[in-house]
XYZ file of C-alpha atoms in Angstrom:
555
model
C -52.896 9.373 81.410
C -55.468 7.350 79.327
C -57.253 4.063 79.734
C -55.603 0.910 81.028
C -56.529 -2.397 80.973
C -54.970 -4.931 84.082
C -54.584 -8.349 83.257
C -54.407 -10.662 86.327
C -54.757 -13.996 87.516
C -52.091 -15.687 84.720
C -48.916 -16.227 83.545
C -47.171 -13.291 81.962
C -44.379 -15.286 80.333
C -40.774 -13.926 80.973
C -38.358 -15.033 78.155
C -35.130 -14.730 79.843
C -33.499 -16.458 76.673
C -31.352 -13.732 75.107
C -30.561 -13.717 71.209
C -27.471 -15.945 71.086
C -28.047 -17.735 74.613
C -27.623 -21.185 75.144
C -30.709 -22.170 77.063
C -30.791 -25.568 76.692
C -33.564 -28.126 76.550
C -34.722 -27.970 79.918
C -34.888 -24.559 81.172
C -38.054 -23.416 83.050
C -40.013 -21.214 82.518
C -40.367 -17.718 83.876
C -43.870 -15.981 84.608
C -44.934 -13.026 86.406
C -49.033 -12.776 87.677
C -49.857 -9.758 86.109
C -49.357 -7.173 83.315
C -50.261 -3.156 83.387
C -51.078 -1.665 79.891
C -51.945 1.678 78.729
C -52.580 3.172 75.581
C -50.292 1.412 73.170
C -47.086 0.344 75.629
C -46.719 -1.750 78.561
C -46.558 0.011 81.703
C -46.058 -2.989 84.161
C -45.226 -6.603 84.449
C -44.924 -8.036 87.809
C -47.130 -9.291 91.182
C -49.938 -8.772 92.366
C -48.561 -6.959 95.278
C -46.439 -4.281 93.474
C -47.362 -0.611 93.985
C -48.616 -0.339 90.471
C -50.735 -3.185 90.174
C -52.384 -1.958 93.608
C -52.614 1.452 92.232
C -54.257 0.321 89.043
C -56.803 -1.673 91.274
C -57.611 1.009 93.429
C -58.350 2.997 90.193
C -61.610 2.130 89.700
C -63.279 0.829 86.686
C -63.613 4.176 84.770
C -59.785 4.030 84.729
C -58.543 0.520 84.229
C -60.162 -2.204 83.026
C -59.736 -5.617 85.155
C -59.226 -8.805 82.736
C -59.216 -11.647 84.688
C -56.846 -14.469 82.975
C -58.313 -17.427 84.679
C -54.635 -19.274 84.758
C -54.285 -18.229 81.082
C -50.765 -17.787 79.571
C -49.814 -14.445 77.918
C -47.135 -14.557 75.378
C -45.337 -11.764 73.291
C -46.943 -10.923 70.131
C -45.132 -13.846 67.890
C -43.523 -12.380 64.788
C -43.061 -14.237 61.767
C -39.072 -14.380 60.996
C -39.591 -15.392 57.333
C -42.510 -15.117 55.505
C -44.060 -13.949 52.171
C -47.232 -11.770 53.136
C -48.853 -11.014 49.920
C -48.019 -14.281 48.378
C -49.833 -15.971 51.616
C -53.076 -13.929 51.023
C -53.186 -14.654 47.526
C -52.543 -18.486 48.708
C -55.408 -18.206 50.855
C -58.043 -18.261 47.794
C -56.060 -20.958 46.159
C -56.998 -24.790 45.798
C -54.600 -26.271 48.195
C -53.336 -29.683 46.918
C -51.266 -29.910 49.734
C -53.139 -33.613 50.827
C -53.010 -34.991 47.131
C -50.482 -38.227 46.891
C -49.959 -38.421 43.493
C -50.923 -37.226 39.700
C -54.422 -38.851 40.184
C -55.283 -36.942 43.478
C -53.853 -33.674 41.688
C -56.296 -34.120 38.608
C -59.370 -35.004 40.540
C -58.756 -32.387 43.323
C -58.754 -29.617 40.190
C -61.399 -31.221 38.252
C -64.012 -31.629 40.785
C -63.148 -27.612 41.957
C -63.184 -26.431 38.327
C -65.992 -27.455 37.922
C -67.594 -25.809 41.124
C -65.675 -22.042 40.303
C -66.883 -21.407 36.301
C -66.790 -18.324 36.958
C -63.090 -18.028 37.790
C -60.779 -17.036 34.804
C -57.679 -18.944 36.076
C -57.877 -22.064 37.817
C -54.744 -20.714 40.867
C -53.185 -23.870 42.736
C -50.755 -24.268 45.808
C -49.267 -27.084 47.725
C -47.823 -29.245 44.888
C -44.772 -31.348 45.950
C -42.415 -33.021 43.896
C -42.658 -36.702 45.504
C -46.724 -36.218 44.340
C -45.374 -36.768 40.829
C -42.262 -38.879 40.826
C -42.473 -39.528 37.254
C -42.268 -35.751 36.381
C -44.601 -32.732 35.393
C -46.195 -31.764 32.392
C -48.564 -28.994 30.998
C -50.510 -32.527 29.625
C -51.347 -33.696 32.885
C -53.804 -30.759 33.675
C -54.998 -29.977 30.098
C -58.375 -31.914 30.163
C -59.100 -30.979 33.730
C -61.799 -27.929 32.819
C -65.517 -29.608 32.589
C -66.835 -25.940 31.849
C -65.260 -26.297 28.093
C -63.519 -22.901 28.767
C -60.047 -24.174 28.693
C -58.912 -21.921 31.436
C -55.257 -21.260 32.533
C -53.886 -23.647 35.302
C -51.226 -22.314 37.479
C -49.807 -24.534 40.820
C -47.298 -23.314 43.108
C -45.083 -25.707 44.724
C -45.508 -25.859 48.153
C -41.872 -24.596 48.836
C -42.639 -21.213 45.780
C -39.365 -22.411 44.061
C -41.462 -24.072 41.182
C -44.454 -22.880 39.030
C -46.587 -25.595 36.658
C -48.814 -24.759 34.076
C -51.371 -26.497 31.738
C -50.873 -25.827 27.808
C -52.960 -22.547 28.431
C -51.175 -21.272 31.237
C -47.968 -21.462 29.175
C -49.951 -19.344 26.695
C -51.045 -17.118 29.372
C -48.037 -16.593 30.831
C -46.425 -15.886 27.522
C -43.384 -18.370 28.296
C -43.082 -19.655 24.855
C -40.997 -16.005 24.509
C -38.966 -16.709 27.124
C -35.222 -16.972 27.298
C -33.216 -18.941 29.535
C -32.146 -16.451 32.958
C -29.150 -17.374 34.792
C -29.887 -19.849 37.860
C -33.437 -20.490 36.303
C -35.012 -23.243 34.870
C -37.324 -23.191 31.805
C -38.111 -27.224 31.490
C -37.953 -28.430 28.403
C -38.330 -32.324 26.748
C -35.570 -33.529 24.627
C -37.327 -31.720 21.220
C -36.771 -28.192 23.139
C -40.587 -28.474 24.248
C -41.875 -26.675 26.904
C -43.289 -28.879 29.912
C -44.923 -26.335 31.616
C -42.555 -26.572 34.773
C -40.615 -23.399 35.698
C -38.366 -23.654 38.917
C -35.841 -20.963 40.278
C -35.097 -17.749 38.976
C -37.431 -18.534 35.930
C -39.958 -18.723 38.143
C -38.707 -15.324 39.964
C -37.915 -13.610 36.552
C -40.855 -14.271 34.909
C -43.719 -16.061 36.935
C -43.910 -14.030 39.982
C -43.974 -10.598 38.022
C -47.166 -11.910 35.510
C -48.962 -12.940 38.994
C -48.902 -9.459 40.039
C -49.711 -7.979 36.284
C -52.711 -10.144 36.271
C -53.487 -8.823 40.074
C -55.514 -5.333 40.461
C -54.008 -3.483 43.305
C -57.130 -3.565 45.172
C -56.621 -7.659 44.527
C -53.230 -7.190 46.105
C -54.309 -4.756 49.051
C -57.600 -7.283 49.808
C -54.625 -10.422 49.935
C -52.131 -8.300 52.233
C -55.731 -7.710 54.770
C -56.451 -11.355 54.612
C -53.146 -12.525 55.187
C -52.557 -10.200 58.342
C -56.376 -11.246 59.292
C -55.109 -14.932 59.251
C -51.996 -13.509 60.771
C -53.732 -12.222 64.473
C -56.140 -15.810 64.395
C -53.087 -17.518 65.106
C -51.155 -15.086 67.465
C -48.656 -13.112 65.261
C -48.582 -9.199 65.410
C -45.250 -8.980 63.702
C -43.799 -10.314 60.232
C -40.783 -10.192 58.497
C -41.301 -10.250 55.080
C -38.023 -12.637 52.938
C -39.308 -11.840 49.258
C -40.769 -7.946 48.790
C -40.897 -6.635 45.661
C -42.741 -3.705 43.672
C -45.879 -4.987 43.492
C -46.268 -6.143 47.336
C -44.677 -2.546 47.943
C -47.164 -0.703 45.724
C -50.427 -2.565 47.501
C -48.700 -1.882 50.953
C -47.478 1.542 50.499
C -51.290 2.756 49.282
C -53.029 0.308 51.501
C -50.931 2.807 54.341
C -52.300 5.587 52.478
C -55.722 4.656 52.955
C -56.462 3.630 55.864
C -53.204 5.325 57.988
C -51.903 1.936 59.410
C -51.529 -1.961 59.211
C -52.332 -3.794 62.490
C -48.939 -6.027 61.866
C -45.487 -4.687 61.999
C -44.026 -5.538 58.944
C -39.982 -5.514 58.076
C -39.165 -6.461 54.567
C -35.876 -7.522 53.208
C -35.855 -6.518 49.332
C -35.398 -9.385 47.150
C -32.806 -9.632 44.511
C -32.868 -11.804 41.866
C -29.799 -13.145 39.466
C -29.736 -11.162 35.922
C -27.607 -11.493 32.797
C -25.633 -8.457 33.853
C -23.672 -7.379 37.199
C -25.272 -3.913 36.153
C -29.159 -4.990 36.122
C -28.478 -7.289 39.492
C -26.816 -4.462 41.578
C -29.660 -1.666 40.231
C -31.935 -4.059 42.583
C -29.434 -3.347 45.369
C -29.782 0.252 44.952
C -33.325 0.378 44.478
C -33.686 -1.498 47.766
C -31.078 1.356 49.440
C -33.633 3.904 47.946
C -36.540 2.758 49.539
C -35.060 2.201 52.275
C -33.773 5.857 52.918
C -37.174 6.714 52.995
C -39.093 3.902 55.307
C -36.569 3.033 58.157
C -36.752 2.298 61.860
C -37.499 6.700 62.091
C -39.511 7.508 59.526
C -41.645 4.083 59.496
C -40.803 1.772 61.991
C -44.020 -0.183 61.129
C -43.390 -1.002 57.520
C -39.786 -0.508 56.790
C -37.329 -1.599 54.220
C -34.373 -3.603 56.554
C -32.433 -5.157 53.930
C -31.769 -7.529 51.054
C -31.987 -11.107 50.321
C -30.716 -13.340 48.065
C -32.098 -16.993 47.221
C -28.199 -18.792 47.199
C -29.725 -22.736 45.827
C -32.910 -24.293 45.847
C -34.790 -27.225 47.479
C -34.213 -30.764 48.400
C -37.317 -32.168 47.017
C -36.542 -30.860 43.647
C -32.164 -31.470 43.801
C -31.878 -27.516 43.528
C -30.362 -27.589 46.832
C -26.521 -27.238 46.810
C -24.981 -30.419 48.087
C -20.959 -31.282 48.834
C -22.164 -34.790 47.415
C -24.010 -36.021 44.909
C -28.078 -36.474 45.181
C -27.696 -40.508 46.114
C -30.298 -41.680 44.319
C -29.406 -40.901 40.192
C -25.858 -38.809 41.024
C -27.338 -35.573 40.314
C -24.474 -32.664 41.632
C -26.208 -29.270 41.404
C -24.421 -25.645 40.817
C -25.685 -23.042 42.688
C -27.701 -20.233 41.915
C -25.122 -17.694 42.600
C -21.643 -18.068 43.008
C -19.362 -16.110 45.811
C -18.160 -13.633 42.998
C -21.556 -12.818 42.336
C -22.379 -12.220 46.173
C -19.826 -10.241 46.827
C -20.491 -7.027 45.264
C -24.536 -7.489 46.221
C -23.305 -8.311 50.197
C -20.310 -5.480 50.119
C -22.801 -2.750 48.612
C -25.993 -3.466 50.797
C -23.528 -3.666 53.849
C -21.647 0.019 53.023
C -25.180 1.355 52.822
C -26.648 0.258 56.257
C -28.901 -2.416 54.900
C -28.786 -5.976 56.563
C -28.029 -9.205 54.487
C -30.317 -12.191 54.361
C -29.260 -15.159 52.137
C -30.989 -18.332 51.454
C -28.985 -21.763 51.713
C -30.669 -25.138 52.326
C -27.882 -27.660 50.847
C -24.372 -28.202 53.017
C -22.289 -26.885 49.926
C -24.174 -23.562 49.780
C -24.699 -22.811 53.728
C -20.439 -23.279 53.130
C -20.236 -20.854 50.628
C -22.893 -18.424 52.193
C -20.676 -18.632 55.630
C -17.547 -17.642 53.999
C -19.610 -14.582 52.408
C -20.934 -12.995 55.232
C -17.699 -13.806 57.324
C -15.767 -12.212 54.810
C -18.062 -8.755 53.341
C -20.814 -8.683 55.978
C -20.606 -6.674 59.420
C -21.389 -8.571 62.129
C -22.717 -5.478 63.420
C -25.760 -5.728 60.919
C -26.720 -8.877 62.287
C -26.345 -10.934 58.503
C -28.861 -13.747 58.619
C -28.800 -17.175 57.139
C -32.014 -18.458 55.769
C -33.171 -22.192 56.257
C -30.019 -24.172 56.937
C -31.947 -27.355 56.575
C -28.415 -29.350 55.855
C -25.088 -28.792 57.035
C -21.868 -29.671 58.311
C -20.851 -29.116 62.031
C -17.410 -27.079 61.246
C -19.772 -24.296 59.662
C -22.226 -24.689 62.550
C -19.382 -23.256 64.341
C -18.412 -20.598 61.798
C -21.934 -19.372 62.099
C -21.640 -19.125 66.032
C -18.506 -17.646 65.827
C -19.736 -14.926 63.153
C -22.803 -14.774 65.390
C -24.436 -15.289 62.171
C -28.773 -15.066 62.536
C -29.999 -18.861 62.246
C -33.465 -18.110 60.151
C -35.187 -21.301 60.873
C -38.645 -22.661 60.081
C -39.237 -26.125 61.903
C -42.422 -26.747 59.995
C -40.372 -27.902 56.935
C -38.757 -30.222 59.296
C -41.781 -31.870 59.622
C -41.692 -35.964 59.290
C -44.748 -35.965 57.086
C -42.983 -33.956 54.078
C -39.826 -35.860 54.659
C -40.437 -39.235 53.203
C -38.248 -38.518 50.298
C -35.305 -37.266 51.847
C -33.931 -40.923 52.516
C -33.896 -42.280 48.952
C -32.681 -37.947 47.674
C -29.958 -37.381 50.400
C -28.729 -41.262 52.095
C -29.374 -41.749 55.830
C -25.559 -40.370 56.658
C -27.062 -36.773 55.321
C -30.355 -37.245 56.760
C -28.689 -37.489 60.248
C -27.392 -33.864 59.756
C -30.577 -32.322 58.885
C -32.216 -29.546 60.486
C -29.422 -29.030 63.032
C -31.082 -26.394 65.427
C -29.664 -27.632 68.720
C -26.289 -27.255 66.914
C -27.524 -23.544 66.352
C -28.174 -22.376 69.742
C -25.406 -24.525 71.589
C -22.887 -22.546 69.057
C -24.460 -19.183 70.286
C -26.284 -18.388 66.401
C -28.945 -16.116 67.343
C -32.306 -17.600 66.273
C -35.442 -16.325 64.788
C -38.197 -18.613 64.233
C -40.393 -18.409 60.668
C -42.966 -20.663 58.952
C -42.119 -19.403 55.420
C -45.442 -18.947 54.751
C -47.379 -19.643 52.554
C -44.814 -22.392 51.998
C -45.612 -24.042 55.133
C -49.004 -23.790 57.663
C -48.258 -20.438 59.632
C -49.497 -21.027 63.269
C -46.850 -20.323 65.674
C -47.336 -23.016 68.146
C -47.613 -25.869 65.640
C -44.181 -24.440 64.490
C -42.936 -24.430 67.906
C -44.684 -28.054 68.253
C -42.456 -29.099 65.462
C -38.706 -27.328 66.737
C -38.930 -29.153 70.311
C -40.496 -32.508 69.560
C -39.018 -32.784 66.372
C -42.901 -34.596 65.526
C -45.227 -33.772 63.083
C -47.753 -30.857 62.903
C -49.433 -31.862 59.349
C -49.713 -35.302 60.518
C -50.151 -36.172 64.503
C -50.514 -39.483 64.185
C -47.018 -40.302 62.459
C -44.798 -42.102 64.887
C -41.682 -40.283 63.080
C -38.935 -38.334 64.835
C -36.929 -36.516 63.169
C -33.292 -36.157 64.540
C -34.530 -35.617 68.091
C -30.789 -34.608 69.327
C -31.646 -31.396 67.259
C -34.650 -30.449 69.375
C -34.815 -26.723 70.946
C -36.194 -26.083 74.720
C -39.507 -24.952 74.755
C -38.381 -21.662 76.500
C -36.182 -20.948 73.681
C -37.896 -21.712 71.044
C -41.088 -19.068 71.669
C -38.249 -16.621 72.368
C -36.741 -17.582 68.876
C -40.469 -16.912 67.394
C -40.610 -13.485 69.529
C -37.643 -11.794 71.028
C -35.151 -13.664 68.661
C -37.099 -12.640 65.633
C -37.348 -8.965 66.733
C -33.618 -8.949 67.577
C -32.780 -10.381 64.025
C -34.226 -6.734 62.144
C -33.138 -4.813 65.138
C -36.479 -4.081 67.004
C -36.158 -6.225 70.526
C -35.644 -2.686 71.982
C -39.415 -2.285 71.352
C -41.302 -5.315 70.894
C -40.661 -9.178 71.338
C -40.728 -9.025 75.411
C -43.191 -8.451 77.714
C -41.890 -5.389 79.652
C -42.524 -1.920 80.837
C -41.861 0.282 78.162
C -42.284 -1.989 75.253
C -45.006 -2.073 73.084
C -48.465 -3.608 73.760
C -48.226 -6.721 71.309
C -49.037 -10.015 73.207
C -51.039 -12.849 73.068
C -53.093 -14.385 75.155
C -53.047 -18.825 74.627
C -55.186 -21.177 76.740
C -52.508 -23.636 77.455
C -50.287 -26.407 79.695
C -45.965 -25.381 79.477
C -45.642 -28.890 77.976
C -44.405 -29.525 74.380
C -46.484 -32.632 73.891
C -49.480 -30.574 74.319
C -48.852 -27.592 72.170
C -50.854 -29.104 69.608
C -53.809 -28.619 72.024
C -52.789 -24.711 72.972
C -55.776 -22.545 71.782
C -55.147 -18.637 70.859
C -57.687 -16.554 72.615
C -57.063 -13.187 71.947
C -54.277 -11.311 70.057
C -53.214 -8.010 71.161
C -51.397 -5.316 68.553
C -50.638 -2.292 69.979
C -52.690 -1.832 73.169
C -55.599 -2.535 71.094
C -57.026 -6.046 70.901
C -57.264 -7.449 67.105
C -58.892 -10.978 67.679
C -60.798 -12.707 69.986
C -61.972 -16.257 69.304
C -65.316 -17.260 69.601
C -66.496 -18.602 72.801
């Protein structure tokens, strides 16, 4: 029969929360004492007095291993509902400007790190936010920054990936003074016609994205994937579910499977497609992403698998790319969206015939509207269609979403109060009131998957968790800040969003994302009190993928 290992002594958590339950704020929790595992599956989650957990302790050490929990909690394996894998490893060698306040921080953060990295041929940035420069960006602001002399290329992502911004070198580098205008992108110009250095949208999909992967080896894209699922199990995740794949992240997966057999993450992608100039080019993306996935499904390769497509509807708030019913308040801005419901359709109708699922991205009111009526009208509910972000909307589509039983994608880290200080003065209070409506979610029976949108946002599970049920903030502790608190989730529900519910979303709860016999052995094992307030104290001990154990932290 193999190995076992017994884990006793703790509390096996029980989710009871079922995708599309109504759990409510203040539901306890469930826990049994112990857990059986052998090989890679569960065999047994109960007391200490069941037959099997006596039978495993009369074993002997030669065939079961006794792990005493010491009052420890065990949690499914989290898995990541929306995230970018590559584009978080590659993030993880970048200079994070995330705690810059304005232009001044920005210049001395990549001055002061240019200077220590001469060796580096691009100077590679994340973290920039709009409110850091309220006045605007331009390629100017970063073109003396290089002490070295070697004028190197300066590339910063914005912290939410919708925007790239470039010194006068990295516009050479990039080549954008060829570039034409796409649809739904953004090439920003002055009043002359002069590049600024800013590209947002699908200019920054159409054009930036692919040169980052030119300019990336393989093996540079295969070490970022290891490093990203490394950072992954440190925090607790054995799961992902990738909202942006693309040829080169499906190259440097695809050979890093090739090399080395497997990937200790479980790892469903949705296939991005991006706007084009013709309905031909846009739906060859839909078919290439049917292709692929004819070959890596839930048979052939349930571990890295091709689930279905997404579509990026309107942008962010912090940049007025979001869709709104209303004007921006503060300068009357009204923005169109990326991609109107003619120009769904045929994408939705064609991945739907084909088996694939739907995910589409809509952050303002107007768009999660518009991306409602899509899926109500060409998705099948069957698929399980998914709405991405939702971060402001009206309560009659709240209920159009339940009704539809419409996925809620969620990420409550870009709820947090700390990266919200602009919203007031961009949106009015009366729309800040309807932001991030996640109780609205669940009480309307919307499945929900938890994500961080990483490398958007910080990744850890429980800070994300910390964020969906005190509505407080993760980045910043010590802000007093709560953001519409009526919206909160339970804790139960909210770790079953970031486990079962996210599992259930690509169609895998039947295997992972509970703790019970016959399911895989993916789990986690925290150091922690059942208490909101004190997530942000919850340590990860040891991560679990597999039967196999991936991390331990050091004592």
């Amino acid at each position: 029969m193999g190995p076992a290992t017994l884990f006793v002594n703790g509390k096996i958590f029980l989710s009871g929360v079922a995708p599309g339950t109504n759990a409510g704020l203040h539901r306890p929790p469930m826990f049994a004492e112990c857990m059986l595992i052998r090989g890679s599956q569960i065999e047994h989650v109960g007391s200490s007095s069941d037959a099997a957990i006596e039978a495993a302790r009369a074993a002997g050490p030669d065939e079961v291993t006794v792990c005493d929990l010491r009052g420890k909690t065990i949690l499914p394996g989290f898995i990541d509902g929306h995230m970018h894998l590559m584009l978080l490893g590659q993030a993880l060698n970048k200079l994070d400007l995330s705690r810059c306040k304005n232009l001044e921080d920005i210049r001395n953060t990549i001055r002061e790190y240019a200077a220590a990295n001469p060796h580096l041929p691009r100077i590679l940035c994340r973290g920039w936010m709009h409110i850091m420069t309220p006045d605007g960006a331009r390629a100017s602001d970063l073109d003396d920054l290089d002490p070295t002399g070697q004028n190197r290329p300066i590339l910063i992502d914005s912290k939410d990936l919708h925007s790239t911004w470039a010194n006068t070198a990295g516009i050479e580098d990039l080549g954008a003074r060829e570039w034409t205008d796409v649809p739904a992108g953004i090439i920003h110009r002055d009043e002359q016609g002069n590049l600024l250095g800013v590209f947002s949208e699908a200019a920054n999909l159409t054009y930036v994205w692919p040169y980052v992967a030119r300019v990336a080896s393989v093996e540079a894209r295969i070490e970022a994937i290891k490093a990203a699922v490394k950072a992954y199990h440190e925090t607790g995740y054995t799961g992902v579910i990738d909202m942006a794949m693309d040829e080169g992240s499906w190259e440097a997966l695809q050979t890093l499977l090739k090399r080395e057999g497997s990937i200790p993450m479980r790892i469903a992608a949705y296939w991005l497609v991006k706007p084009c100039k013709t309905e031909e080019e846009t739906m060859a993306q839909v078919e290439r992403a049917i292709e692929l996935a004819k070959l890596h499904n839930a048979e052939t390769s349930p571990d890295c698998r091709i689930v279905g497509v997404k579509v990026i509807c309107d942008g962010i708030v912090d940049a007025c790319t979001a869709v709104l019913s209303e004007p921006y308040a503060h300068n009357g801005h009204v923005e169109l969206p990326l991609w109107t419901e003619d120009q769904l359709r045929p994408v939705v109708k064609q991945a739907t015939e084909a088996g694939l699922q739907i995910a589409l991205h809509a952050i303002g009111d107007a768009t999660v509207k518009m991306v409602v009526e899509v899926l109500t009208k060409y998705a099948d509910p069957e698929k399980r269609p998914r709405m991405e972000h939702i971060e402001v909307s009206k309560k009659e589509d709240v209920e159009r979403m339940g009704k539809g039983r419409i996925t809620a994608s969620i990420q409550p880290v870009h709820s947090d109060p700390a990266i919200l200080k602009a919203w007031p003065r961009l949106l009015g209070e009366h729309r800040c009131g309807r932001a991030f409506a996640y109780r609205e979610f669940a009480d309307v029976g919307a499945p929900l998957a938890l994500g961080s949108d990483a490398p958007t946002a910080p990744h850890t599970p429980l800070g994300n968790i910390y964020v969906g049920t005190t509505r407080r903030s993760y980045r910043e502790p010590e802000l007093e800040t709560v953001v519409n608190p009526h919206f909160a989730l339970g804790l139960c529900e909210a770790v079953a969003a970031g486990t079962e519910g996210a599992a259930y979303s690509c169609f895998d709860e039947h295997r992972i994302g509970v703790l019970k016999a016959g399911h895989k052995a993916d789990f986690v094992i925290v150091d922690m009190e059942w208490e909101k307030e004190k997530l942000m104290e919850a340590k990860v001990i040891e991560t679990w993928y597999d039967g196999a154990k991936v991390y331990a932290a050091q004592e």
